Amino acid sequence: MFEVDGSDGGGQLLRSALTLSMLDAEPVAIGDVRGDRPEPGLKPQHLAAVETAAAVADATVEGTDLGSESVTFDPGELTGGRYEVDVGTAGSVTLLFDTLLPLAAAIDDPLAVTATGGTDVSWSPSLAYYRGVKLPLLRRFGLAAAVELDRTGFYPAGGGRATLFLWPSTLSPVALDTPLEPTGARVYSKAATDLVDAEVADRQADAATDALEERGIEVLERRAAYVASDGPGSALAVRLDGATHDGDSEGTDDGLEGQWDDRHHPLAGFDAYGAPGTPAEAVAAEVTDQVRRFRGSDAAVDSHTADQLLVFLALAGGRVAIPGVSDHVATSRDLLAAFDRPVGVDRSGPVHVLVADR
């Protein structure tokens, strides 16, 4: 049985440990869960991840109570099919999906998981980022996955609903170690219908577009939408493309996936969320400041993507140039090494490069 110290790394360490346990078909004991947090132990969104993983892997689990600071997870056979889970209030749907994405490399049958909760909430990827940046990058590894959005859920009301679809996949190494200058940006802004009169989605999109163009970045696409939700809220995402797409292709109501072309992967994505008392223009400034910092690096992917690609690098191999080795990256590397799936760091050049051989 693998034993994991869960005191550092928060919910992500828990989710990654569950993922690796399922992939290796080996039990894991996670102690001191979220021990460095003000309120340690399992919260509803973490418990939802454990319970969903247990259902998909037919696992025997101990410690499935709210507030539990230790979890023992003994997986059985991965089973495809359809599953439903309520993450609870505005618990992140996209973080739940992160627990399941790598399973495409191990399942024999398609898997679909519908989750209710927060689709666009702080401290987690927005749906636009997930569908327009993360999934396209993972397709370069050979991952066959898609996400459909039924309803947006903002913080704190939640009530969003989305479905992750996974198909059996054979992963291959990737080489994302050559920094490329972005040739354009795509702006996607959305807000609850309650905020139509305040033009929040339009103001976010306009402010982001103006700031990007002032920095010499052509805006290839601008979208502003107002969506039904259980409560007010807004989200803004910007994707930097490494190549210009020809023409306007059909896009989905909530993301940048519709115009995706595998020959031109998005280099990076950035997002932020509105909050009471925060002007729409401040949300745009937060996102465009992330873009500015990224352009000052020699990285091929943004800092959030760097962290999220680690498990796939460990599974498939490859090289990815990242902005730097964050605490999350360091913790994830330690966990992967404990599962005998090491990912190294090449520091010989001007940028850190994650390296894994398979």
Short mmCIF file of C-alpha atoms in Angstrom, two decimals:
data_model
loop_
_atom_site.label_atom_id
_atom_site.label_comp_id
_atom_site.label_asym_id
_atom_site.label_seq_id
_atom_site.Cartn_x
_atom_site.Cartn_y
_atom_site.Cartn_z
CA MET A 1 0.00 0.00 0.00
CA PHE A 2 1.24 3.47 -0.90
CA GLU A 3 1.28 5.92 2.01
CA VAL A 4 0.92 9.62 1.25
CA ASP A 5 1.35 12.61 3.54
CA GLY A 6 -1.58 14.84 2.64
CA SER A 7 -0.56 17.78 4.79
CA ASP A 8 0.92 19.74 1.88
CA GLY A 9 -0.78 20.14 -1.48
CA GLY A 10 -4.40 20.48 -0.45
CA GLY A 11 -7.19 18.91 -2.44
CA GLN A 12 -5.03 18.48 -5.51
CA LEU A 13 -2.72 16.04 -3.73
CA LEU A 14 -5.74 14.00 -2.64
CA ARG A 15 -7.17 13.92 -6.16
CA SER A 16 -3.85 13.00 -7.76
CA ALA A 17 -3.25 10.23 -5.21
CA LEU A 18 -6.66 8.77 -6.03
CA THR A 19 -5.91 8.95 -9.75
CA LEU A 20 -2.55 7.20 -9.43
CA SER A 21 -4.04 4.56 -7.15
CA MET A 22 -6.69 3.75 -9.76
CA LEU A 23 -4.17 3.71 -12.62
CA ASP A 24 -1.80 1.37 -10.76
CA ALA A 25 -4.62 -0.69 -9.19
CA GLU A 26 -2.81 -0.29 -5.87
CA PRO A 27 -4.28 0.82 -2.53
CA VAL A 28 -3.27 4.14 -1.03
CA ALA A 29 -3.54 5.59 2.46
CA ILE A 30 -3.62 9.39 2.62
CA GLY A 31 -2.99 10.86 6.05
CA ASP A 32 -3.28 14.38 7.45
CA VAL A 33 -5.54 15.34 4.54
CA ARG A 34 -5.28 19.09 3.83
CA GLY A 35 -3.41 19.40 7.12
CA ASP A 36 -1.93 22.79 6.26
CA ARG A 37 -5.31 24.37 5.61
CA PRO A 38 -7.23 26.48 8.19
CA GLU A 39 -9.99 23.86 8.13
CA PRO A 40 -8.24 20.53 7.47
CA GLY A 41 -9.90 17.34 6.33
CA LEU A 42 -12.42 16.53 3.63
CA LYS A 43 -14.81 19.21 2.45
CA PRO A 44 -17.83 18.36 0.26
CA GLN A 45 -15.92 18.76 -3.03
CA HIS A 46 -13.12 16.47 -1.81
CA LEU A 47 -15.58 13.89 -0.54
CA ALA A 48 -17.30 13.98 -3.94
CA ALA A 49 -13.98 13.18 -5.63
CA VAL A 50 -13.39 10.23 -3.30
CA GLU A 51 -16.90 8.87 -3.77
CA THR A 52 -16.83 9.28 -7.56
CA ALA A 53 -13.45 7.57 -7.79
CA ALA A 54 -14.76 4.77 -5.58
CA ALA A 55 -17.77 4.26 -7.85
CA VAL A 56 -15.73 4.22 -11.06
CA ALA A 57 -13.05 1.92 -9.61
CA ASP A 58 -15.34 -0.27 -7.48
CA ALA A 59 -13.09 0.66 -4.57
CA THR A 60 -13.24 -0.10 -0.87
CA VAL A 61 -12.85 3.16 1.01
CA GLU A 62 -12.40 4.20 4.63
CA GLY A 63 -12.63 7.77 5.90
CA THR A 64 -15.53 9.03 3.80
CA ASP A 65 -16.90 11.51 6.32
CA LEU A 66 -16.87 15.28 6.09
CA GLY A 67 -13.86 16.52 8.00
CA SER A 68 -12.06 13.19 7.83
CA GLU A 69 -8.29 13.69 7.90
CA SER A 70 -7.36 10.23 6.66
CA VAL A 71 -8.59 8.25 3.66
CA THR A 72 -7.78 4.68 2.67
CA PHE A 73 -8.63 3.82 -0.93
CA ASP A 74 -8.36 0.27 -2.30
CA PRO A 75 -9.39 0.25 -5.98
CA GLY A 76 -10.89 -2.65 -7.87
CA GLU A 77 -11.55 -2.82 -11.59
CA LEU A 78 -12.22 0.38 -13.53
CA THR A 79 -15.71 0.32 -15.00
CA GLY A 80 -17.02 2.49 -17.81
CA GLY A 81 -20.61 3.65 -18.10
CA ARG A 82 -22.51 6.69 -16.89
CA TYR A 83 -22.25 8.19 -13.42
CA GLU A 84 -23.75 11.21 -11.68
CA VAL A 85 -22.36 13.15 -8.74
CA ASP A 86 -23.39 16.24 -6.80
CA VAL A 87 -20.23 18.10 -5.82
CA GLY A 88 -22.26 20.24 -3.43
CA THR A 89 -23.13 23.95 -3.62
CA ALA A 90 -20.37 25.59 -5.67
CA GLY A 91 -17.73 22.88 -5.31
CA SER A 92 -15.62 22.78 -8.46
CA VAL A 93 -16.81 20.50 -11.23
CA THR A 94 -13.60 20.92 -13.24
CA LEU A 95 -11.39 19.81 -10.34
CA LEU A 96 -13.53 16.71 -9.96
CA PHE A 97 -13.00 16.01 -13.66
CA ASP A 98 -9.23 16.33 -13.12
CA THR A 99 -9.38 13.23 -10.92
CA LEU A 100 -10.84 11.22 -13.80
CA LEU A 101 -9.15 12.52 -16.97
CA PRO A 102 -6.05 10.27 -16.84
CA LEU A 103 -8.25 7.18 -16.49
CA ALA A 104 -8.77 7.30 -20.27
CA ALA A 105 -5.40 5.56 -20.49
CA ALA A 106 -6.69 2.59 -18.48
CA ILE A 107 -10.42 2.13 -19.20
CA ASP A 108 -11.74 -0.46 -21.65
CA ASP A 109 -15.13 1.18 -22.17
CA PRO A 110 -16.29 4.80 -22.52
CA LEU A 111 -16.94 6.71 -19.31
CA ALA A 112 -19.33 9.63 -18.77
CA VAL A 113 -19.62 11.53 -15.49
CA THR A 114 -22.22 14.25 -14.99
CA ALA A 115 -21.43 16.57 -12.10
CA THR A 116 -23.54 19.24 -10.42
CA GLY A 117 -21.84 22.11 -8.61
CA GLY A 118 -19.68 25.08 -9.57
CA THR A 119 -18.58 25.17 -13.20
CA ASP A 120 -16.88 28.57 -12.98
CA VAL A 121 -15.54 29.21 -9.49
CA SER A 122 -12.36 30.60 -7.97
CA TRP A 123 -9.29 28.41 -7.45
CA SER A 124 -10.27 26.13 -10.32
CA PRO A 125 -10.22 26.23 -14.14
CA SER A 126 -13.21 27.84 -15.82
CA LEU A 127 -15.20 25.78 -18.32
CA ALA A 128 -13.87 27.95 -21.15
CA TYR A 129 -10.28 27.31 -20.05
CA TYR A 130 -10.95 23.60 -19.60
CA ARG A 131 -12.51 23.12 -23.01
CA GLY A 132 -10.47 25.64 -24.94
CA VAL A 133 -6.99 25.15 -23.47
CA LYS A 134 -6.59 22.10 -21.27
CA LEU A 135 -8.43 19.49 -23.32
CA PRO A 136 -6.84 20.54 -26.65
CA LEU A 137 -3.39 20.30 -25.07
CA LEU A 138 -4.20 16.88 -23.67
CA ARG A 139 -5.37 15.73 -27.08
CA ARG A 140 -1.77 16.15 -28.17
CA PHE A 141 -0.96 13.29 -25.79
CA GLY A 142 -3.69 11.24 -27.47
CA LEU A 143 -6.38 11.78 -24.84
CA ALA A 144 -9.91 11.33 -26.17
CA ALA A 145 -12.13 13.49 -23.97
CA ALA A 146 -14.82 16.16 -24.15
CA VAL A 147 -16.89 18.24 -21.76
CA GLU A 148 -20.45 19.39 -22.34
CA LEU A 149 -22.02 22.19 -20.32
CA ASP A 150 -25.71 22.07 -19.46
CA ARG A 151 -25.85 24.95 -16.99
CA THR A 152 -23.36 27.40 -15.51
CA GLY A 153 -22.79 27.46 -11.77
CA PHE A 154 -21.06 30.46 -10.17
CA TYR A 155 -19.93 30.89 -6.56
CA PRO A 156 -21.63 30.75 -4.09
CA ALA A 157 -24.94 29.47 -5.49
CA GLY A 158 -23.52 26.66 -7.62
CA GLY A 159 -26.19 24.66 -9.41
CA GLY A 160 -24.11 24.21 -12.55
CA ARG A 161 -24.14 20.96 -14.49
CA ALA A 162 -21.53 19.54 -16.87
CA THR A 163 -20.59 16.13 -18.24
CA LEU A 164 -17.13 14.71 -18.85
CA PHE A 165 -16.86 12.11 -21.61
CA LEU A 166 -13.81 9.83 -21.74
CA TRP A 167 -12.94 7.22 -24.33
CA PRO A 168 -10.20 4.57 -24.10
CA SER A 169 -6.99 6.32 -25.17
CA THR A 170 -3.42 5.40 -26.05
CA LEU A 171 -1.12 8.16 -24.87
CA SER A 172 2.05 9.27 -26.69
CA PRO A 173 4.92 11.59 -25.68
CA VAL A 174 4.68 15.30 -26.47
CA ALA A 175 7.32 17.93 -27.12
CA LEU A 176 6.20 21.34 -25.88
CA ASP A 177 9.66 22.63 -25.06
CA THR A 178 10.00 25.33 -27.72
CA PRO A 179 8.60 28.70 -26.70
CA LEU A 180 6.44 30.13 -29.43
CA GLU A 181 5.37 33.76 -29.76
CA PRO A 182 1.57 33.97 -29.60
CA THR A 183 0.04 35.21 -32.84
CA GLY A 184 -3.32 36.14 -31.42
CA ALA A 185 -5.79 35.89 -28.58
CA ARG A 186 -9.36 34.75 -28.12
CA VAL A 187 -11.50 36.41 -25.47
CA TYR A 188 -14.47 34.70 -23.90
CA SER A 189 -16.54 36.50 -21.30
CA LYS A 190 -19.75 35.44 -19.63
CA ALA A 191 -21.99 36.63 -16.83
CA ALA A 192 -25.27 35.65 -15.25
CA THR A 193 -28.41 37.03 -16.86
CA ASP A 194 -28.94 39.05 -13.66
CA LEU A 195 -26.01 41.20 -14.81
CA VAL A 196 -27.28 42.04 -18.29
CA ASP A 197 -28.26 45.58 -17.35
CA ALA A 198 -24.79 46.24 -15.95
CA GLU A 199 -23.28 44.86 -19.18
CA VAL A 200 -20.75 42.90 -17.14
CA ALA A 201 -19.86 40.32 -19.79
CA ASP A 202 -19.44 43.02 -22.46
CA ARG A 203 -17.34 45.24 -20.21
CA GLN A 204 -15.05 42.36 -19.27
CA ALA A 205 -14.59 41.45 -22.93
CA ASP A 206 -14.08 45.04 -24.07
CA ALA A 207 -11.54 45.84 -21.35
CA ALA A 208 -9.59 42.65 -22.04
CA THR A 209 -9.65 43.26 -25.79
CA ASP A 210 -8.42 46.83 -25.39
CA ALA A 211 -5.60 45.80 -23.04
CA LEU A 212 -4.43 42.98 -25.29
CA GLU A 213 -4.43 45.14 -28.39
CA GLU A 214 -2.52 47.86 -26.54
CA ARG A 215 0.17 45.23 -25.93
CA GLY A 216 0.27 44.39 -29.62
CA ILE A 217 -1.72 41.15 -29.40
CA GLU A 218 -4.33 40.76 -32.11
CA VAL A 219 -7.71 39.63 -30.80
CA LEU A 220 -8.88 36.95 -33.20
CA GLU A 221 -12.18 36.36 -31.49
CA ARG A 222 -14.29 38.14 -28.87
CA ARG A 223 -17.36 36.64 -27.26
CA ALA A 224 -19.64 37.98 -24.56
CA ALA A 225 -22.58 35.92 -23.34
CA TYR A 226 -25.21 36.05 -20.62
CA VAL A 227 -26.15 32.67 -19.18
CA ALA A 228 -28.84 31.30 -16.91
CA SER A 229 -27.56 30.42 -13.43
CA ASP A 230 -28.78 30.02 -9.87
CA GLY A 231 -27.03 33.19 -8.77
CA PRO A 232 -25.00 36.15 -10.02
CA GLY A 233 -21.42 35.79 -11.16
CA SER A 234 -19.08 36.23 -14.09
CA ALA A 235 -16.02 34.65 -15.68
CA LEU A 236 -13.45 35.79 -18.21
CA ALA A 237 -11.00 33.60 -20.12
CA VAL A 238 -8.29 34.51 -22.63
CA ARG A 239 -6.56 31.95 -24.83
CA LEU A 240 -3.31 32.71 -26.62
CA ASP A 241 -2.97 30.87 -29.93
CA GLY A 242 0.29 29.85 -31.54
CA ALA A 243 -1.21 30.11 -35.02
CA THR A 244 -4.14 31.95 -36.58
CA HIS A 245 -7.24 29.93 -37.38
CA ASP A 246 -8.71 30.52 -40.80
CA GLY A 247 -12.19 31.88 -40.79
CA ASP A 248 -14.86 31.77 -38.13
CA SER A 249 -15.87 28.28 -37.20
CA GLU A 250 -18.82 27.16 -35.19
CA GLY A 251 -18.16 27.47 -31.49
CA THR A 252 -20.01 26.22 -28.48
CA ASP A 253 -22.11 28.45 -26.29
CA ASP A 254 -19.57 28.29 -23.50
CA GLY A 255 -15.97 27.88 -24.56
CA LEU A 256 -13.42 27.99 -27.29
CA GLU A 257 -13.48 24.34 -28.26
CA GLY A 258 -15.64 24.63 -31.34
CA GLN A 259 -12.96 26.16 -33.58
CA TRP A 260 -10.21 23.85 -32.37
CA ASP A 261 -7.76 22.57 -34.96
CA ASP A 262 -5.23 19.95 -33.81
CA ARG A 263 -2.53 21.49 -35.98
CA HIS A 264 -2.60 24.75 -34.02
CA HIS A 265 -2.68 24.13 -30.31
CA PRO A 266 -3.38 27.01 -27.93
CA LEU A 267 -0.22 27.97 -26.11
CA ALA A 268 -1.75 29.16 -22.88
CA GLY A 269 -4.91 30.20 -21.13
CA PHE A 270 -5.76 32.62 -18.37
CA ASP A 271 -8.97 33.25 -16.45
CA ALA A 272 -10.50 35.15 -13.57
CA TYR A 273 -13.87 35.53 -11.91
CA GLY A 274 -16.07 38.42 -10.92
CA ALA A 275 -17.13 39.04 -7.32
CA PRO A 276 -19.45 41.49 -5.57
CA GLY A 277 -17.77 44.88 -5.49
CA THR A 278 -15.19 43.98 -8.13
CA PRO A 279 -15.61 46.01 -11.34
CA ALA A 280 -15.69 44.11 -14.62
CA GLU A 281 -12.65 46.08 -15.72
CA ALA A 282 -10.69 44.79 -12.71
CA VAL A 283 -11.47 41.21 -13.73
CA ALA A 284 -10.10 41.97 -17.19
CA ALA A 285 -7.00 43.57 -15.70
CA GLU A 286 -6.33 40.44 -13.64
CA VAL A 287 -6.46 38.24 -16.73
CA THR A 288 -4.41 40.49 -18.97
CA ASP A 289 -1.78 40.85 -16.25
CA GLN A 290 -1.43 37.07 -16.30
CA VAL A 291 -0.93 37.31 -20.06
CA ARG A 292 1.75 39.96 -19.58
CA ARG A 293 3.68 37.81 -17.11
CA PHE A 294 3.47 34.79 -19.38
CA ARG A 295 4.85 36.73 -22.34
CA GLY A 296 7.83 37.67 -20.19
CA SER A 297 8.77 34.00 -19.86
CA ASP A 298 10.10 31.48 -22.37
CA ALA A 299 7.46 28.93 -21.42
CA ALA A 300 5.30 26.95 -23.82
CA VAL A 301 2.36 26.63 -21.40
CA ASP A 302 0.93 28.77 -18.62
CA SER A 303 1.64 28.04 -14.96
CA HIS A 304 -1.72 26.37 -14.29
CA THR A 305 -1.39 24.08 -17.29
CA ALA A 306 2.16 23.20 -16.22
CA ASP A 307 0.84 21.76 -13.00
CA GLN A 308 -2.04 19.94 -14.66
CA LEU A 309 0.10 18.22 -17.32
CA LEU A 310 2.35 16.45 -14.82
CA VAL A 311 0.36 13.23 -14.52
CA PHE A 312 0.10 12.95 -18.30
CA LEU A 313 3.83 13.53 -18.69
CA ALA A 314 4.44 10.78 -16.15
CA LEU A 315 2.15 8.42 -18.07
CA ALA A 316 3.20 9.23 -21.63
CA GLY A 317 6.59 10.93 -21.46
CA GLY A 318 7.74 14.10 -23.16
CA ARG A 319 9.08 17.58 -22.50
CA VAL A 320 7.16 20.72 -21.50
CA ALA A 321 8.67 24.17 -20.94
CA ILE A 322 7.03 25.81 -17.92
CA PRO A 323 7.23 29.30 -16.36
CA GLY A 324 8.78 27.92 -13.15
CA VAL A 325 8.65 25.16 -10.56
CA SER A 326 5.78 26.23 -8.32
CA ASP A 327 4.97 24.64 -4.96
CA HIS A 328 2.18 22.71 -6.69
CA VAL A 329 4.57 21.37 -9.31
CA ALA A 330 7.11 20.37 -6.64
CA THR A 331 4.48 18.59 -4.54
CA SER A 332 3.06 16.79 -7.56
CA ARG A 333 6.54 15.65 -8.62
CA ASP A 334 7.13 14.22 -5.15
CA LEU A 335 3.85 12.31 -5.31
CA LEU A 336 4.59 10.93 -8.77
CA ALA A 337 8.03 9.79 -7.62
CA ALA A 338 6.41 7.96 -4.70
CA PHE A 339 4.32 6.05 -7.25
CA ASP A 340 7.48 5.30 -9.26
CA ARG A 341 6.47 7.68 -12.06
CA PRO A 342 9.19 10.34 -11.82
CA VAL A 343 9.15 13.61 -13.75
CA GLY A 344 12.45 15.46 -13.89
CA VAL A 345 13.28 19.13 -14.38
CA ASP A 346 15.86 20.27 -16.92
CA ARG A 347 17.29 23.58 -15.67
CA SER A 348 20.09 23.84 -18.23
CA GLY A 349 18.38 26.46 -20.40
CA PRO A 350 16.64 29.80 -19.87
CA VAL A 351 13.40 28.08 -18.83
CA HIS A 352 12.54 25.07 -16.70
CA VAL A 353 11.54 22.02 -18.75
CA LEU A 354 9.61 19.12 -17.26
CA VAL A 355 11.01 15.85 -18.60
CA ALA A 356 9.64 12.31 -18.41
CA ASP A 357 10.80 9.20 -20.26
CA ARG A 358 8.50 6.28 -21.00
#
